Tab-separated table of C-alpha atoms in Angstrom:
chain	number	residue	atom	x	y	z
A	404	MET	CA	150.890	63.741	-72.212
A	405	SER	CA	148.570	66.906	-71.807
A	406	ILE	CA	146.454	67.542	-68.750
A	407	SER	CA	143.335	69.675	-69.136
A	408	THR	CA	142.870	72.513	-66.604
A	409	GLN	CA	139.291	73.386	-67.484
A	410	PRO	CA	136.675	72.483	-65.031
A	411	PRO	CA	134.208	69.885	-66.243
A	412	LYS	CA	130.922	71.178	-67.681
A	413	GLU	CA	127.896	70.970	-65.404
A	414	SER	CA	125.010	68.819	-66.861
A	415	PHE	CA	121.759	70.554	-67.580
A	416	GLN	CA	119.109	70.032	-64.721
A	417	ILE	CA	115.379	70.709	-64.975
A	418	GLY	CA	115.544	73.030	-61.904
A	419	GLN	CA	117.818	75.550	-64.102
A	420	LEU	CA	114.622	76.497	-66.055
A	421	LEU	CA	113.474	78.671	-63.143
A	422	SER	CA	116.688	79.154	-61.046
A	423	ASP	CA	119.079	80.027	-63.985
A	424	THR	CA	118.587	83.515	-65.373
A	425	ARG	CA	119.813	82.218	-68.770
A	426	TYR	CA	116.648	80.086	-69.106
A	427	ARG	CA	114.161	81.830	-66.808
A	428	SER	CA	112.859	84.341	-69.326
A	429	ILE	CA	112.392	81.773	-71.969
A	430	THR	CA	110.500	79.454	-69.580
A	431	ILE	CA	108.141	82.240	-68.590
A	432	GLN	CA	107.447	83.169	-72.253
A	433	ILE	CA	106.641	79.437	-73.170
A	434	ILE	CA	104.261	79.225	-70.142
A	435	ALA	CA	102.593	82.433	-71.088
A	436	LEU	CA	102.164	81.171	-74.684
A	437	ILE	CA	100.716	77.816	-73.511
A	438	LEU	CA	98.168	79.603	-71.188
A	439	PHE	CA	97.154	81.918	-74.017
A	440	ALA	CA	96.744	79.048	-76.472
A	441	LEU	CA	94.661	77.111	-73.870
A	442	GLY	CA	92.569	80.169	-73.204
A	443	PHE	CA	91.907	80.811	-76.872
A	444	TRP	CA	91.122	77.113	-77.529
A	445	TRP	CA	88.555	77.159	-74.634
A	446	LEU	CA	87.044	80.370	-76.081
A	447	VAL	CA	86.694	78.937	-79.482
A	448	GLY	CA	85.344	75.593	-78.241
A	449	ASN	CA	82.757	77.368	-75.967
A	450	THR	CA	81.710	79.655	-78.855
A	451	ILE	CA	81.190	76.671	-81.192
A	452	GLU	CA	79.306	74.748	-78.472
A	453	ASN	CA	76.989	77.697	-77.804
A	454	LEU	CA	76.355	78.183	-81.461
A	455	SER	CA	75.416	74.489	-81.937
A	456	ARG	CA	72.947	74.761	-78.977
A	457	LEU	CA	71.300	77.664	-80.920
A	458	GLY	CA	71.248	75.670	-84.152
A	459	LYS	CA	73.863	77.917	-85.846
A	460	THR	CA	77.002	76.968	-87.720
A	461	PHE	CA	79.965	79.058	-88.355
A	462	SER	CA	79.676	80.019	-92.040
A	463	PHE	CA	80.048	83.034	-94.318
A	464	SER	CA	77.467	81.785	-96.834
A	465	PHE	CA	75.144	84.583	-95.906
A	466	LEU	CA	77.355	86.927	-97.927
A	467	GLY	CA	75.801	85.357	-101.121
A	468	GLN	CA	72.198	85.903	-99.908
A	469	ARG	CA	70.015	88.753	-101.295
A	470	SER	CA	70.316	91.857	-99.115
A	471	ASN	CA	66.753	93.403	-99.511
A	472	TYR	CA	67.753	96.897	-98.482
A	473	ASP	CA	68.880	99.995	-100.188
A	474	ILE	CA	72.074	102.049	-99.557
A	475	ASN	CA	71.640	105.869	-100.192
A	476	GLN	CA	75.231	106.602	-100.934
A	477	ARG	CA	77.241	104.364	-103.131
A	478	LEU	CA	80.167	104.475	-105.487
A	479	ILE	CA	79.405	101.292	-107.383
A	480	SER	CA	76.147	99.962	-108.765
A	481	TYR	CA	73.918	98.374	-106.109
A	482	ASP	CA	70.240	97.857	-105.402
A	483	SER	CA	68.033	95.843	-103.063
A	484	THR	CA	68.527	92.699	-105.143
A	485	SER	CA	72.184	92.663	-104.744
A	486	THR	CA	73.913	90.270	-102.209
A	487	HIS	CA	75.068	91.005	-98.695
A	488	GLY	CA	78.625	90.660	-99.951
A	489	ARG	CA	78.151	93.550	-102.389
A	490	ALA	CA	76.454	95.669	-99.669
A	491	ALA	CA	79.543	95.129	-97.557
A	492	VAL	CA	81.702	96.221	-100.415
A	493	VAL	CA	79.594	99.382	-100.942
A	494	GLY	CA	80.020	100.107	-97.080
A	495	ILE	CA	83.679	99.603	-97.222
A	496	LEU	CA	84.045	101.955	-100.220
A	497	ASN	CA	81.979	104.483	-98.321
A	498	THR	CA	84.262	104.191	-95.265
A	499	LEU	CA	87.399	104.569	-97.376
A	500	LEU	CA	85.818	107.616	-99.226
A	501	VAL	CA	85.135	109.494	-96.054
A	502	ALA	CA	88.490	108.455	-94.444
A	503	ALA	CA	90.369	109.599	-97.437
A	504	MET	CA	88.561	112.839	-97.653
A	505	GLY	CA	88.832	113.399	-93.915
A	506	CYS	CA	92.632	112.675	-93.696
A	507	VAL	CA	93.287	115.247	-96.599
A	508	LEU	CA	91.146	118.046	-95.161
A	509	ALA	CA	92.119	117.479	-91.566
A	510	THR	CA	95.831	117.801	-92.612
A	511	VAL	CA	95.188	121.112	-94.368
A	512	ILE	CA	93.153	122.366	-91.460
A	513	GLY	CA	95.578	121.182	-88.941
A	514	VAL	CA	98.684	122.515	-90.495
A	515	MET	CA	97.147	125.919	-91.067
A	516	ALA	CA	95.703	126.194	-87.464
A	517	GLY	CA	98.965	124.884	-86.026
A	518	VAL	CA	100.976	127.646	-87.926
A	519	LEU	CA	98.441	130.430	-87.194
A	520	ARG	CA	98.438	129.246	-83.406
A	521	LEU	CA	102.039	130.587	-83.213
A	522	SER	CA	101.199	133.877	-85.043
A	523	LYS	CA	102.293	137.031	-83.376
A	524	ASN	CA	98.835	138.434	-84.224
A	525	TRP	CA	96.970	138.270	-80.907
A	526	ILE	CA	93.498	137.894	-82.466
A	527	VAL	CA	94.478	135.152	-84.916
A	528	ALA	CA	96.455	133.180	-82.289
A	529	ARG	CA	93.514	133.425	-79.804
A	530	LEU	CA	90.891	132.398	-82.522
A	531	MET	CA	92.992	129.393	-83.254
A	532	ALA	CA	93.179	128.582	-79.631
A	533	VAL	CA	89.377	128.706	-79.265
A	534	TYR	CA	89.010	126.410	-82.196
A	535	ILE	CA	91.493	123.876	-80.993
A	536	GLU	CA	90.140	123.798	-77.416
A	537	GLY	CA	86.569	123.819	-78.567
A	538	PHE	CA	86.930	120.760	-80.607
A	539	ARG	CA	89.330	118.852	-78.580
A	540	ASN	CA	87.188	119.052	-75.485
A	541	VAL	CA	83.695	118.268	-76.972
A	542	PRO	CA	82.857	114.673	-77.892
A	543	LEU	CA	83.024	113.951	-81.744
A	544	LEU	CA	79.458	112.546	-81.775
A	545	LEU	CA	78.039	115.916	-80.682
A	546	TRP	CA	80.033	117.675	-83.417
A	547	ILE	CA	78.710	115.342	-85.947
A	548	LEU	CA	75.131	115.805	-84.928
A	549	LEU	CA	75.579	119.645	-84.714
A	550	ILE	CA	77.187	119.991	-88.161
A	551	TYR	CA	74.583	117.675	-89.686
A	552	ALA	CA	71.791	119.943	-88.254
A	553	MET	CA	73.521	123.028	-89.560
A	554	VAL	CA	73.992	121.508	-93.077
A	555	SER	CA	70.482	120.298	-93.255
A	556	GLU	CA	68.726	123.462	-91.866
A	557	SER	CA	70.981	126.153	-93.646
A	558	THR	CA	70.625	124.839	-97.204
A	559	PRO	CA	67.523	125.135	-99.395
A	560	ALA	CA	65.246	122.377	-100.407
A	561	PRO	CA	65.215	121.170	-104.023
A	562	ARG	CA	61.851	122.772	-104.753
A	563	ALA	CA	63.387	126.220	-104.036
A	564	PHE	CA	65.411	125.882	-107.218
A	565	GLY	CA	62.193	125.352	-109.175
A	566	SER	CA	60.559	128.364	-107.760
A	567	GLY	CA	63.507	130.634	-108.181
A	568	ASP	CA	64.413	131.039	-104.555
A	569	ALA	CA	67.661	129.320	-104.996
A	570	SER	CA	70.046	128.944	-108.046
A	571	MET	CA	72.719	126.479	-108.896
A	572	LEU	CA	76.325	127.387	-108.992
A	573	LEU	CA	79.253	127.343	-111.655
A	574	TRP	CA	77.000	127.702	-114.799
A	575	ASP	CA	74.165	125.644	-113.440
A	576	SER	CA	76.304	122.609	-112.821
A	577	ILE	CA	76.237	122.372	-108.878
A	578	ALA	CA	73.253	122.388	-106.691
A	579	ILE	CA	73.518	122.631	-102.870
A	580	THR	CA	70.421	121.462	-101.171
A	581	ASN	CA	69.307	119.984	-97.720
A	582	ARG	CA	69.394	116.574	-99.370
A	583	GLY	CA	73.031	116.920	-100.383
A	584	ILE	CA	75.268	118.505	-102.934
A	585	TYR	CA	74.616	117.481	-106.662
A	586	ILE	CA	77.751	117.738	-108.658
A	587	PRO	CA	78.571	116.491	-112.334
A	588	GLY	CA	79.443	112.958	-112.559
A	589	PRO	CA	81.722	111.222	-115.090
A	590	VAL	CA	80.000	109.017	-117.751
A	591	PHE	CA	82.498	106.473	-119.344
A	592	THR	CA	81.967	104.981	-122.735
A	593	PRO	CA	83.891	101.963	-124.161
A	594	GLY	CA	86.748	104.319	-125.586
A	595	ALA	CA	87.616	105.572	-122.068
A	596	TRP	CA	90.355	102.982	-121.731
A	597	LEU	CA	92.400	104.876	-124.303
A	598	VAL	CA	92.465	107.862	-121.987
A	599	LEU	CA	93.327	105.685	-119.038
A	600	ALA	CA	96.050	104.056	-120.964
A	601	ALA	CA	97.408	107.516	-121.955
A	602	PHE	CA	97.298	108.612	-118.247
A	603	ILE	CA	99.354	105.512	-117.259
A	604	VAL	CA	101.865	106.176	-120.022
A	605	GLY	CA	102.057	109.827	-119.083
A	606	LEU	CA	102.895	108.760	-115.423
A	607	GLY	CA	105.569	106.452	-116.823
A	608	VAL	CA	107.163	109.113	-118.978
A	609	ALA	CA	107.083	111.698	-116.173
A	610	TRP	CA	108.671	109.200	-113.782
A	611	GLN	CA	111.449	108.393	-116.244
A	612	GLN	CA	112.177	112.011	-116.845
A	613	TRP	CA	112.077	112.717	-113.212
A	614	SER	CA	114.478	109.923	-112.403
A	615	ALA	CA	116.949	110.935	-115.086
A	616	SER	CA	116.956	114.567	-113.761
A	617	ARG	CA	117.635	113.319	-110.201
A	618	LYS	CA	120.657	111.341	-111.557
A	619	ARG	CA	121.857	114.404	-113.562
A	620	GLN	CA	121.560	116.500	-110.311
A	621	ILE	CA	123.704	114.070	-108.447
A	622	ALA	CA	126.341	114.048	-111.179
A	623	THR	CA	126.384	117.646	-112.137
A	624	GLY	CA	124.423	119.594	-109.529
A	625	THR	CA	121.825	120.749	-112.115
A	626	PRO	CA	118.387	121.224	-110.458
A	627	PRO	CA	115.950	118.310	-111.025
A	628	MET	CA	112.809	118.580	-113.072
A	629	SER	CA	110.117	120.549	-111.374
A	630	ARG	CA	106.833	118.872	-110.229
A	631	TRP	CA	104.894	121.374	-112.384
A	632	LEU	CA	106.609	120.148	-115.472
A	633	ALA	CA	106.055	116.467	-114.478
A	634	ALA	CA	102.252	117.201	-113.975
A	635	GLY	CA	102.321	118.998	-117.354
A	636	ILE	CA	103.702	115.922	-119.029
A	637	VAL	CA	100.994	113.653	-117.596
A	638	LEU	CA	98.160	116.055	-118.349
A	639	GLY	CA	99.620	116.872	-121.798
A	640	ILE	CA	99.748	113.192	-122.971
A	641	THR	CA	96.315	112.407	-121.443
A	642	GLY	CA	94.607	115.563	-122.802
A	643	LEU	CA	96.104	114.963	-126.293
A	644	VAL	CA	94.628	111.410	-126.612
A	645	TYR	CA	91.318	112.745	-125.158
A	646	LEU	CA	91.126	115.450	-127.716
A	647	LEU	CA	92.091	113.330	-130.633
A	648	GLN	CA	88.870	111.529	-130.135
A	649	GLY	CA	87.186	114.540	-131.680
A	650	GLY	CA	89.421	114.409	-134.778
A	651	ILE	CA	92.425	116.375	-136.013
A	652	VAL	CA	90.576	119.574	-136.816
A	653	PHE	CA	88.985	119.701	-133.345
A	654	THR	CA	92.358	119.039	-131.697
A	655	LEU	CA	94.137	121.738	-133.739
A	656	LEU	CA	91.503	124.340	-132.917
A	657	PHE	CA	91.522	123.453	-129.267
A	658	LEU	CA	95.316	123.617	-129.162
A	659	LEU	CA	95.181	127.027	-130.881
A	660	GLN	CA	92.860	128.305	-128.244
A	661	LEU	CA	94.977	126.887	-125.550
A	662	ALA	CA	98.054	128.515	-126.961
A	663	ILE	CA	96.372	131.985	-127.105
A	664	VAL	CA	95.249	131.595	-123.408
A	665	VAL	CA	98.904	130.735	-122.496
A	666	ALA	CA	100.222	133.626	-124.429
A	667	VAL	CA	97.753	136.017	-122.635
A	668	PHE	CA	99.012	134.769	-119.396
A	669	ILE	CA	102.713	135.180	-120.289
A	670	TYR	CA	102.350	138.648	-121.729
A	671	THR	CA	100.116	139.893	-119.039
A	672	ARG	CA	102.516	138.761	-116.432
A	673	ARG	CA	105.437	140.496	-118.284
A	674	ALA	CA	103.400	143.615	-118.565
A	675	LEU	CA	102.596	143.734	-114.776
A	676	ARG	CA	106.148	143.212	-113.480
A	677	PRO	CA	107.342	146.874	-114.149
A	678	ALA	CA	104.265	148.192	-112.279
A	679	LEU	CA	105.302	146.086	-109.215
A	680	LYS	CA	108.909	147.191	-109.039
A	681	TYR	CA	108.530	148.565	-105.584
A	682	VAL	CA	107.055	145.331	-104.215
A	683	PRO	CA	109.581	142.742	-102.831
A	684	SER	CA	110.731	140.467	-105.567
A	685	GLN	CA	109.094	137.108	-104.202
A	686	THR	CA	105.770	138.917	-103.449
A	687	ALA	CA	105.774	140.822	-106.938
A	688	ALA	CA	106.393	137.465	-108.898
A	689	SER	CA	103.508	135.734	-107.115
A	690	THR	CA	101.296	138.715	-107.413
A	691	ALA	CA	101.956	139.107	-111.166
A	692	ALA	CA	101.382	135.398	-111.732
A	693	ALA	CA	98.095	135.568	-109.863
A	694	LEU	CA	96.804	138.644	-111.686
A	695	ALA	CA	97.869	137.131	-115.089
A	696	GLY	CA	96.116	133.877	-114.143
A	697	ILE	CA	92.807	135.854	-113.487
A	698	VAL	CA	93.140	137.623	-116.907
A	699	ALA	CA	93.854	134.309	-118.667
A	700	LEU	CA	90.929	132.696	-116.897
A	701	LEU	CA	88.562	135.520	-117.879
A	702	TRP	CA	89.892	135.332	-121.537
A	703	ALA	CA	89.167	131.540	-121.495
A	704	LEU	CA	85.669	132.133	-120.244
A	705	TYR	CA	84.404	135.078	-122.220
A	706	ILE	CA	86.747	135.834	-125.176
A	707	ALA	CA	87.731	132.271	-126.284
A	708	PRO	CA	84.135	131.163	-126.977
A	709	ILE	CA	83.875	134.137	-129.416
A	710	ILE	CA	86.979	133.178	-131.160
A	711	TRP	CA	85.769	129.626	-131.291
A	712	ALA	CA	82.578	130.637	-132.845
A	713	ALA	CA	84.334	132.861	-135.388
A	714	LEU	CA	86.706	129.966	-136.496
A	715	THR	CA	83.946	127.174	-136.582
A	716	THR	CA	81.029	129.115	-138.023
A	717	PRO	CA	82.167	129.256	-141.673
A	718	PHE	CA	82.911	125.598	-141.884
A	719	GLY	CA	80.737	124.113	-139.273
A	720	ALA	CA	81.669	123.077	-135.662
A	721	PRO	CA	83.532	119.801	-135.671
A	722	ALA	CA	81.716	116.928	-133.881
A	723	PHE	CA	83.196	115.943	-130.517
A	724	ASN	CA	81.870	112.818	-128.751
A	725	PRO	CA	84.265	112.244	-125.880
A	726	SER	CA	84.645	108.804	-124.187
A	727	ILE	CA	84.538	110.528	-120.883
A	728	ALA	CA	81.721	113.186	-120.434
A	729	LEU	CA	80.097	114.854	-117.522
A	730	ASP	CA	76.465	114.109	-116.503
A	731	ILE	CA	75.059	117.428	-115.244
A	732	PRO	CA	72.488	117.348	-112.564
A	733	ALA	CA	69.020	118.817	-113.449
A	734	LEU	CA	65.891	119.461	-111.425
A	735	GLY	CA	63.223	116.943	-112.364
A	736	GLY	CA	60.022	116.879	-110.357
A	737	PHE	CA	60.630	117.032	-106.621
A	738	ASN	CA	64.438	116.461	-106.814
A	739	PHE	CA	67.528	116.672	-108.819
A	740	THR	CA	68.450	113.777	-111.220
A	741	GLY	CA	71.689	113.005	-112.988
A	742	GLY	CA	75.137	113.794	-111.721
A	743	PHE	CA	76.576	112.536	-108.483
A	744	ASN	CA	74.870	113.213	-105.252
A	745	VAL	CA	77.044	113.901	-102.218
A	746	ARG	CA	74.591	113.452	-99.443
A	747	ALA	CA	74.284	115.833	-96.516
A	748	SER	CA	75.236	113.020	-94.102
A	749	LEU	CA	78.461	112.503	-95.859
A	750	VAL	CA	79.195	116.232	-96.003
A	751	ALA	CA	78.421	116.605	-92.155
A	752	LEU	CA	80.568	113.567	-91.343
A	753	TRP	CA	83.472	114.643	-93.377
A	754	LEU	CA	83.393	118.217	-92.111
A	755	ALA	CA	83.180	117.008	-88.271
A	756	LEU	CA	85.801	114.411	-88.714
A	757	SER	CA	88.236	116.874	-90.366
A	758	LEU	CA	87.588	119.714	-87.896
A	759	TYR	CA	87.785	117.460	-84.833
A	760	THR	CA	91.008	115.655	-86.059
A	761	GLY	CA	92.455	118.941	-87.435
A	762	ALA	CA	92.363	120.310	-83.868
A	763	PHE	CA	94.610	117.547	-82.668
A	764	ILE	CA	96.920	117.789	-85.735
A	765	ALA	CA	97.248	121.611	-85.086
A	766	GLU	CA	98.715	120.882	-81.673
A	767	ILE	CA	101.070	118.237	-83.165
A	768	VAL	CA	102.194	120.730	-85.879
A	769	ARG	CA	102.737	123.482	-83.217
A	770	SER	CA	104.805	121.211	-81.092
A	771	GLY	CA	106.856	120.225	-84.124
A	772	ILE	CA	107.506	123.769	-85.025
A	773	MET	CA	108.582	124.719	-81.520
A	774	ALA	CA	110.940	121.675	-81.493
A	775	VAL	CA	112.995	123.304	-84.331
A	776	PRO	CA	115.862	125.424	-82.890
A	777	LYS	CA	115.082	129.075	-83.015
A	778	GLY	CA	118.438	129.608	-84.579
A	779	GLN	CA	117.022	128.031	-87.784
A	780	SER	CA	114.421	130.746	-88.312
A	781	GLU	CA	116.981	133.438	-87.349
A	782	ALA	CA	119.499	132.210	-89.868
A	783	ALA	CA	116.778	132.195	-92.483
A	784	ALA	CA	115.847	135.758	-91.722
A	785	ALA	CA	119.494	136.773	-91.756
A	786	LEU	CA	119.657	135.426	-95.316
A	787	GLY	CA	116.679	137.799	-96.270
A	788	MET	CA	114.238	134.971	-96.526
A	789	PRO	CA	110.522	136.094	-95.954
A	790	ALA	CA	108.669	134.483	-93.055
A	791	GLY	CA	106.373	132.564	-95.174
A	792	ARG	CA	109.133	131.189	-97.235
A	793	SER	CA	111.174	130.387	-94.206
A	794	MET	CA	108.250	128.468	-92.636
A	795	THR	CA	107.710	126.337	-95.876
A	796	MET	CA	111.370	125.714	-96.831
A	797	VAL	CA	113.226	125.751	-93.472
A	798	ILE	CA	110.995	125.208	-90.495
A	799	LEU	CA	108.397	122.727	-91.619
A	800	PRO	CA	110.692	120.281	-93.298
A	801	GLN	CA	112.744	119.956	-90.116
A	802	ALA	CA	109.709	119.673	-88.043
A	803	MET	CA	108.242	116.892	-90.207
A	804	ARG	CA	110.290	114.265	-88.279
A	805	VAL	CA	108.456	115.271	-85.023
A	806	ILE	CA	105.147	115.683	-86.682
A	807	VAL	CA	104.692	112.640	-88.792
A	808	PRO	CA	104.684	109.765	-86.082
A	809	PRO	CA	101.871	111.285	-84.019
A	810	MET	CA	99.975	112.440	-87.134
A	811	ILE	CA	99.803	108.832	-88.294
A	812	SER	CA	97.956	107.964	-85.034
A	813	GLN	CA	95.473	110.747	-85.762
A	814	TYR	CA	94.832	109.283	-89.252
A	815	LEU	CA	94.154	105.905	-87.627
A	816	ASN	CA	91.716	107.591	-85.150
A	817	LEU	CA	90.007	109.382	-87.870
A	818	THR	CA	89.421	106.253	-89.808
A	819	LYS	CA	88.020	104.266	-86.768
A	820	ASN	CA	85.971	107.323	-85.746
A	821	SER	CA	84.252	107.108	-89.114
A	822	SER	CA	82.214	104.223	-87.581
A	823	LEU	CA	80.084	106.953	-85.913
A	824	ALA	CA	78.597	107.673	-89.306
A	825	ILE	CA	75.484	105.644	-88.310
A	826	ALA	CA	74.474	108.589	-86.203
A	827	VAL	CA	73.562	110.622	-89.332
A	828	GLY	CA	72.488	107.823	-91.478
A	829	TYR	CA	75.570	107.558	-93.603
A	830	MET	CA	75.994	103.902	-94.761
A	831	ASP	CA	79.521	102.947	-94.028
A	832	VAL	CA	80.684	99.399	-93.372
A	833	ARG	CA	79.365	99.621	-89.850
A	834	ALA	CA	75.827	100.405	-91.001
A	835	THR	CA	75.822	97.804	-93.833
A	836	LEU	CA	77.899	94.814	-92.773
A	837	GLY	CA	77.883	95.483	-89.131
A	838	GLY	CA	74.322	96.552	-88.876
A	839	ILE	CA	71.506	95.847	-91.307
A	840	THR	CA	73.268	92.532	-92.604
A	841	ILE	CA	73.723	91.166	-89.103
A	842	ASN	CA	70.157	91.990	-88.147
A	843	GLN	CA	68.711	90.323	-91.141
A	844	THR	CA	70.923	87.170	-91.276
A	845	GLY	CA	71.545	86.719	-87.569
A	846	ARG	CA	75.277	86.177	-88.315
A	847	GLU	CA	76.598	88.582	-85.632
A	848	LEU	CA	79.738	86.641	-85.056
A	849	GLU	CA	80.805	86.298	-88.647
A	850	GLY	CA	79.873	89.932	-89.388
A	851	MET	CA	81.793	91.391	-86.495
A	852	LEU	CA	84.819	89.271	-87.374
A	853	LEU	CA	84.894	90.503	-90.854
A	854	MET	CA	84.319	94.162	-89.926
A	855	GLY	CA	87.088	93.854	-87.343
A	856	MET	CA	89.434	92.345	-89.991
A	857	PHE	CA	88.692	95.137	-92.291
A	858	TYR	CA	89.490	97.907	-89.709
A	859	LEU	CA	92.676	95.946	-88.753
A	860	VAL	CA	93.971	95.583	-92.314
A	861	LEU	CA	93.061	99.171	-93.007
A	862	SER	CA	94.807	100.414	-90.011
A	863	LEU	CA	97.846	98.417	-90.741
A	864	MET	CA	98.003	99.790	-94.337
A	865	ILE	CA	97.684	103.425	-93.031
A	866	ALA	CA	100.503	102.772	-90.457
A	867	GLY	CA	102.697	101.198	-93.115
A	868	VAL	CA	102.227	104.071	-95.512
A	869	GLY	CA	102.938	106.498	-92.554
A	870	ASN	CA	106.046	104.718	-91.470
A	871	TRP	CA	107.314	104.621	-95.154
A	872	PHE	CA	106.897	108.312	-95.360
A	873	ASN	CA	108.469	108.919	-92.010
A	874	ALA	CA	111.506	106.929	-92.910
A	875	ARG	CA	111.865	109.076	-95.977
A	876	VAL	CA	111.674	112.449	-94.119
A	877	LYS	CA	113.723	111.607	-90.934
A	878	LEU	CA	117.255	112.588	-90.573
A	879	LYS	CA	119.748	110.268	-92.196
A	880	GLU	CA	122.585	109.329	-89.733
A	881	ARG	CA	125.982	108.521	-91.225
């Protein structure tokens, strides 16, 4: 017969929920959850009761009503007969447009300013310090208004182009006025889907080739396919389908012209290399490539049209009706017509957001570079690596793990700060859904909820993409 020496288990008592540390935290969390649910229930109930007293119901049916107002900047078709729902979509697209443009330009400005802030050149470093401190310590709204005034006052009116006081840029295709910048806009015809399909196929082929080269690198150590070659595959397949819409003759003549331009670039670069024998090898290669590119560009602009005329005049120029063409803006009456109008409000908001956020990103980049041990730059210098190459290939890749997390926060700030667009009349989602639509329909609760959900989803998406990129560049621990 065996006798158990284990003490009998104590039965659970209700007092242990607060006195026993094993259950106390769970009890507190449950109580907090119940209080939060009760508070939320009271808030919703009180809101519904107040709405019913005002004769209102909670509904999103107003999105299907006619808007009766115009939007000056739009990426999709819209007029005053469209619905409030479509007006909200136009505002959302405008917000996404300025946010995407701002994030790109702010990154470029911030990285450049952050690197130059550490320059040994006293003037350059101080100028960057003035820029950073000037933008960081002045409210963003003031910068938006100031830049908008500068853009509006420093550019000519459209009538100046008619009188000859101002002229268009890039072969009369771009006009910068106080009403905005008029640029060529794409015009799509039903055959454009072929070009889009070719672009998707090109992306697939480039991705397949790049993946194969990565596997080959792991197996044999052979360098992977360069990004330039991948871009060439995409552009080559897309461009070939685009040219074939003009017929075989047109395609062959264009490819002949392109081959001549490429040959000019290659032979010019080879001819310039002996003249740069006293220049360091890296600098000589980039200088020769840049000069050869200029020569090839001049050839394409001035010599190639002459050759094209000589080849096509005897037999007649082949007809080419592309499925994707450009609508060039032209002055008609008191304003420009055609093309795509980038309004002055968008330009001012874009520049202000980029410069303001770029100042914060510059400090983030500077701190990230300073976090890299100095021995890394000294080792790169000992290997004979130039300062610029050392920065791009040694310092910045290591600093990315410090730079990326706070930079994601700056992207989120820029996106949310774009709601200040209403100060200069830019019609973003705050001005359409959160402004005019609410004023016309009286649906302030529904409108604010939709606008809040949009900013929440957008911020979570930006944070998700940033975290994914951060996971790819961080150090891999084994």
